[in-house]
Short mmCIF file of C-alpha atoms and ligand atoms in Angstrom, two decimals:
data_model
loop_
_atom_site.label_atom_id
_atom_site.label_comp_id
_atom_site.label_asym_id
_atom_site.label_seq_id
_atom_site.Cartn_x
_atom_site.Cartn_y
_atom_site.Cartn_z
CA MET A 1 16.55 18.24 23.96
CA SER A 2 19.11 15.76 22.55
CA VAL A 3 20.49 13.55 25.28
CA THR A 4 23.94 11.97 25.21
CA ARG A 5 25.35 9.40 27.58
CA PRO A 6 28.97 8.42 28.21
CA GLY A 7 29.98 5.42 26.09
CA GLN A 8 27.03 6.07 23.82
CA ASP A 9 28.66 4.59 20.74
CA LEU A 10 28.96 1.23 22.53
CA SER A 11 25.25 1.15 23.32
CA LYS A 12 22.70 -0.84 21.40
CA LYS A 13 19.45 0.58 20.10
CA ILE A 14 16.25 -1.12 21.18
CA GLY A 15 12.98 -0.50 19.33
CA ILE A 16 9.88 -0.13 21.47
CA TYR A 17 6.67 -0.74 19.56
CA GLY A 18 3.52 -0.03 21.54
CA GLY A 19 0.00 -0.75 20.37
CA THR A 20 -3.31 -2.35 21.09
CA PHE A 21 -2.52 -5.24 18.71
CA ASP A 22 -6.19 -6.25 18.62
CA PRO A 23 -5.06 -8.31 16.70
CA ILE A 24 -1.45 -8.03 15.50
CA HIS A 25 -1.15 -8.09 11.68
CA TYR A 26 1.38 -7.86 8.84
CA GLY A 27 0.98 -4.05 8.78
CA HIS A 28 2.64 -4.10 12.23
CA LEU A 29 5.16 -6.84 11.56
CA ARG A 30 6.79 -5.94 8.25
CA PRO A 31 7.25 -2.23 9.06
CA ALA A 32 8.81 -3.26 12.40
CA LEU A 33 11.29 -5.47 10.53
CA ASP A 34 12.06 -2.62 8.11
CA ALA A 35 12.66 -0.31 11.07
CA MET A 36 14.90 -2.85 12.79
CA HIS A 37 17.13 -3.09 9.72
CA GLN A 38 17.12 0.57 8.71
CA LEU A 39 17.89 1.85 12.20
CA GLY A 40 20.23 -1.00 13.21
CA LEU A 41 18.09 -2.02 16.18
CA SER A 42 19.32 -4.99 18.20
CA GLN A 43 15.70 -5.92 18.97
CA VAL A 44 12.13 -4.71 18.72
CA ARG A 45 10.08 -5.09 21.89
CA PHE A 46 6.36 -5.23 21.12
CA VAL A 47 4.36 -3.74 23.99
CA PRO A 48 0.66 -4.65 23.97
CA CYS A 49 -1.15 -2.07 26.07
CA TYR A 50 -3.28 -3.13 29.01
CA GLN A 51 -5.72 -0.24 28.87
CA PRO A 52 -5.34 2.21 25.97
CA VAL A 53 -5.70 5.84 26.94
CA HIS A 54 -6.02 7.47 23.51
CA ARG A 55 -8.63 5.27 21.83
CA ASP A 56 -11.50 2.75 22.22
CA GLN A 57 -10.97 -0.20 24.53
CA PRO A 58 -9.79 -3.46 22.91
CA GLN A 59 -12.28 -6.21 22.09
CA VAL A 60 -10.21 -9.05 23.54
CA SER A 61 -8.23 -9.42 26.76
CA SER A 62 -4.63 -8.29 27.08
CA GLU A 63 -3.57 -11.93 27.67
CA MET A 64 -5.17 -13.04 24.43
CA ARG A 65 -3.68 -10.13 22.46
CA ALA A 66 -0.26 -10.98 23.93
CA GLN A 67 -0.72 -14.65 23.06
CA MET A 68 -1.48 -13.78 19.41
CA LEU A 69 1.52 -11.45 19.35
CA GLN A 70 3.81 -14.15 20.73
CA VAL A 71 2.70 -16.59 18.05
CA ALA A 72 3.17 -13.95 15.33
CA ILE A 73 6.77 -13.09 16.28
CA LYS A 74 8.08 -16.47 17.42
CA ASN A 75 10.18 -17.15 14.32
CA GLN A 76 11.70 -13.68 13.97
CA PRO A 77 15.02 -13.24 15.79
CA GLY A 78 15.11 -9.91 17.61
CA PHE A 79 11.34 -9.60 17.98
CA VAL A 80 10.33 -9.81 21.65
CA LEU A 81 7.04 -9.65 23.54
CA GLU A 82 7.29 -7.01 26.30
CA SER A 83 4.54 -7.55 28.87
CA CYS A 84 5.29 -4.66 31.25
CA GLU A 85 2.07 -2.73 30.54
CA ILE A 86 -0.02 -5.88 31.11
CA GLU A 87 1.80 -6.59 34.38
CA ARG A 88 1.49 -2.98 35.51
CA GLN A 89 -2.25 -2.88 34.73
CA GLY A 90 -4.21 0.38 34.88
CA PRO A 91 -4.03 2.99 32.09
CA SER A 92 -1.08 2.32 29.78
CA TYR A 93 0.91 5.53 29.52
CA MET A 94 3.96 5.23 27.26
CA VAL A 95 5.98 7.58 29.43
CA ASP A 96 5.63 5.14 32.37
CA THR A 97 6.64 2.25 30.13
CA LEU A 98 9.74 4.04 28.86
CA ARG A 99 10.76 4.99 32.41
CA GLU A 100 10.56 1.33 33.39
CA LEU A 101 12.48 0.16 30.32
CA ARG A 102 15.09 2.91 30.81
CA GLN A 103 15.81 1.39 34.25
CA ARG A 104 16.00 -2.16 32.91
CA PHE A 105 18.13 -1.39 29.86
CA THR A 106 20.52 1.10 31.41
CA SER A 107 23.14 1.17 28.67
CA ASP A 108 20.91 0.93 25.60
CA ASP A 109 19.22 3.68 23.59
CA LEU A 110 15.46 3.40 23.21
CA VAL A 111 13.71 4.14 19.91
CA LEU A 112 9.94 4.42 20.08
CA LEU A 113 8.40 3.15 16.83
CA MET A 114 5.06 4.58 15.76
CA GLY A 115 2.92 4.78 12.66
CA MET A 116 2.16 8.17 11.20
CA ASP A 117 -1.44 8.12 12.47
CA ALA A 118 -0.21 7.62 16.02
CA PHE A 119 2.47 10.31 15.67
CA GLY A 120 -0.16 12.79 14.48
CA LYS A 121 -1.65 12.68 17.98
CA PHE A 122 1.64 12.60 19.84
CA THR A 123 1.45 16.08 21.35
CA GLY A 124 -1.76 14.93 23.07
CA TRP A 125 0.05 12.10 24.87
CA ARG A 126 0.73 12.40 28.58
CA ASP A 127 4.11 14.02 29.19
CA TRP A 128 5.30 13.79 25.59
CA GLN A 129 8.28 15.93 26.56
CA GLY A 130 9.21 13.22 29.08
CA ILE A 131 8.96 10.62 26.32
CA LEU A 132 11.40 12.58 24.16
CA ALA A 133 13.78 12.88 27.10
CA LEU A 134 13.82 9.08 27.41
CA ALA A 135 13.82 7.94 23.77
CA ASN A 136 14.15 8.80 20.13
CA ILE A 137 11.08 8.41 17.93
CA ALA A 138 10.90 6.72 14.52
CA VAL A 139 7.77 7.62 12.58
CA MET A 140 6.78 4.97 10.05
CA HIS A 141 4.81 5.87 6.94
CA ARG A 142 1.39 4.22 6.75
CA PRO A 143 -0.93 4.00 3.72
CA GLY A 144 -3.50 6.77 3.68
CA GLU A 145 -1.78 8.73 6.45
CA SER A 146 0.30 11.86 6.11
CA LEU A 147 1.82 14.13 8.70
CA PRO A 148 -0.84 16.47 10.03
CA GLN A 149 -0.18 20.08 9.19
CA THR A 150 -1.15 21.18 12.70
CA ALA A 151 0.97 23.78 14.42
CA PRO A 152 2.03 21.57 17.38
CA ILE A 153 3.26 18.73 15.13
CA GLN A 154 5.02 21.11 12.74
CA ALA A 155 6.73 22.83 15.66
CA LEU A 156 7.77 19.47 17.08
CA LEU A 157 9.33 18.41 13.78
CA GLU A 158 11.07 21.72 13.33
CA GLN A 159 12.72 21.33 16.69
CA TYR A 160 13.50 17.61 16.86
CA GLN A 161 13.49 16.08 13.36
CA VAL A 162 16.75 14.61 12.05
CA THR A 163 17.71 12.50 9.03
CA ARG A 164 20.06 10.30 11.06
CA LEU A 165 19.85 9.39 14.74
CA SER A 166 22.95 10.70 16.49
CA ALA A 167 21.88 11.04 20.13
CA ALA A 168 20.50 8.71 22.80
CA ALA A 169 17.14 10.49 22.93
CA GLY A 170 15.31 13.62 21.88
CA GLN A 171 15.37 13.08 18.13
CA ILE A 172 12.58 12.26 15.65
CA ILE A 173 13.24 10.45 12.39
CA GLU A 174 10.79 9.63 9.60
CA ILE A 175 11.37 6.26 7.95
CA GLU A 176 10.07 4.63 4.77
CA VAL A 177 8.65 1.18 5.45
CA THR A 178 6.74 -1.35 3.37
CA GLN A 179 3.29 0.07 2.78
CA LEU A 180 0.67 -2.49 3.76
CA ASP A 181 -2.89 -1.30 3.95
CA VAL A 182 -3.90 -3.59 6.80
CA SER A 183 -5.51 -2.58 10.08
CA SER A 184 -6.86 -4.42 13.10
CA THR A 185 -10.19 -2.67 12.50
CA ARG A 186 -10.45 -4.29 9.08
CA ILE A 187 -9.55 -7.73 10.42
CA ARG A 188 -12.18 -7.46 13.17
CA ALA A 189 -14.80 -6.35 10.62
CA LEU A 190 -13.96 -9.25 8.28
CA VAL A 191 -14.27 -11.80 11.10
CA GLU A 192 -17.58 -10.33 12.13
CA GLN A 193 -18.85 -10.68 8.56
CA ASP A 194 -17.51 -14.26 8.27
CA GLU A 195 -15.03 -13.18 5.59
CA PRO A 196 -11.53 -14.73 5.37
CA ILE A 197 -8.58 -13.00 7.09
CA ALA A 198 -5.80 -15.21 5.69
CA TYR A 199 -2.67 -13.36 4.46
CA LEU A 200 -3.47 -10.27 6.52
CA THR A 201 -1.92 -11.77 9.66
CA PRO A 202 0.23 -14.90 10.28
CA ASP A 203 -1.51 -18.27 10.10
CA GLY A 204 -1.01 -18.90 13.83
CA VAL A 205 -2.97 -15.74 14.61
CA VAL A 206 -5.73 -16.73 12.17
CA ASP A 207 -5.92 -20.12 13.95
CA ILE A 208 -6.26 -18.55 17.41
CA ILE A 209 -8.97 -16.16 16.21
CA GLN A 210 -10.92 -19.06 14.72
CA GLN A 211 -10.40 -21.52 17.58
CA GLN A 212 -11.23 -18.99 20.30
CA GLN A 213 -14.07 -17.44 18.28
CA LEU A 214 -12.62 -13.96 18.78
CA TYR A 215 -14.18 -10.82 17.30
CA LYS A 216 -17.49 -12.56 16.63
CA GLN A 217 -19.39 -10.02 18.82
P1 LIG B 1 -7.02 -0.34 14.92
O1 LIG B 1 -7.45 -0.60 13.50
O2 LIG B 1 -7.73 -1.18 15.95
O3 LIG B 1 -7.00 1.12 15.26
P2 LIG B 1 -4.21 -0.61 14.15
O4 LIG B 1 -4.21 -1.55 13.01
O5 LIG B 1 -4.06 0.85 13.86
O6 LIG B 1 -5.50 -0.86 15.07
P3 LIG B 1 -2.64 -0.49 16.59
O7 LIG B 1 -2.39 -1.66 17.47
O8 LIG B 1 -3.61 0.53 17.06
O9 LIG B 1 -3.09 -1.09 15.14
O10 LIG B 1 -1.30 0.21 16.16
C1 LIG B 1 -0.09 0.09 16.86
C2 LIG B 1 0.97 0.88 16.10
O11 LIG B 1 1.16 0.29 14.81
C3 LIG B 1 0.59 2.35 15.83
O12 LIG B 1 1.76 3.13 15.99
C4 LIG B 1 0.14 2.34 14.38
O13 LIG B 1 0.35 3.58 13.75
C5 LIG B 1 1.05 1.27 13.79
N1 LIG B 1 0.45 0.61 12.62
C6 LIG B 1 -0.66 -0.15 12.59
N2 LIG B 1 -0.91 -0.60 11.34
C7 LIG B 1 0.08 -0.11 10.55
C8 LIG B 1 0.35 -0.22 9.13
N3 LIG B 1 -0.44 -0.91 8.30
N4 LIG B 1 1.48 0.40 8.66
C9 LIG B 1 2.28 1.12 9.51
N5 LIG B 1 2.06 1.26 10.85
C10 LIG B 1 0.97 0.66 11.37
#
């Protein structure tokens, strides 16, 4: 299903990094930077979901999650907050997001970044074939996660996996990124137990969590 467009070699590659980001942490940020450099992305657009469709609902509002994200990325050139799912409201389907971004960034290639745990569920996503028609996918290694040996994922890799992106969409690449065993779940649990969260997420995010008394239940 590889897709080519005229003038493709002049196009830039934009990383699209969706998540709940409840809250954002270094396990999101450093792998995104690794991906940006390894894949030659001109930018990474972080897309906090409004209403996740494949998991539990977030503990804090989309505005607050976006605010923490903005603080976390403010000093990194190329990292951008993309608020389209928050503005769209309703269930946040990635295929809808990519359609919207495809229309806004007409001459750029889109690369959807996802951790290995997320990729393991990819064939359960709404219209995953549509997603592959709109973007390439970069699967980032994550501590404790390996590719599921399920038939649908194996078949997907057999058909679409490459070692170098060479088309505008329809390809899947696995990339090695810095392995940081940090999760939002762990940060929320630490806050709830009054344990420190410093060095798991940028200081500005720690400050917001403390000032706004987030994740205290
Ligand atoms: P939670 O613990 O609430 O499930 P999370 O830490 O997994 O959250 P999400 O916002 O759900 O974070 O993840 C967004 C994306 O970031 C997903 O594709 C996920 O695989 C990826 N990701 C999250 N943490 C890491 C990590 N430490 N290393 C690599 N990828 C990660």
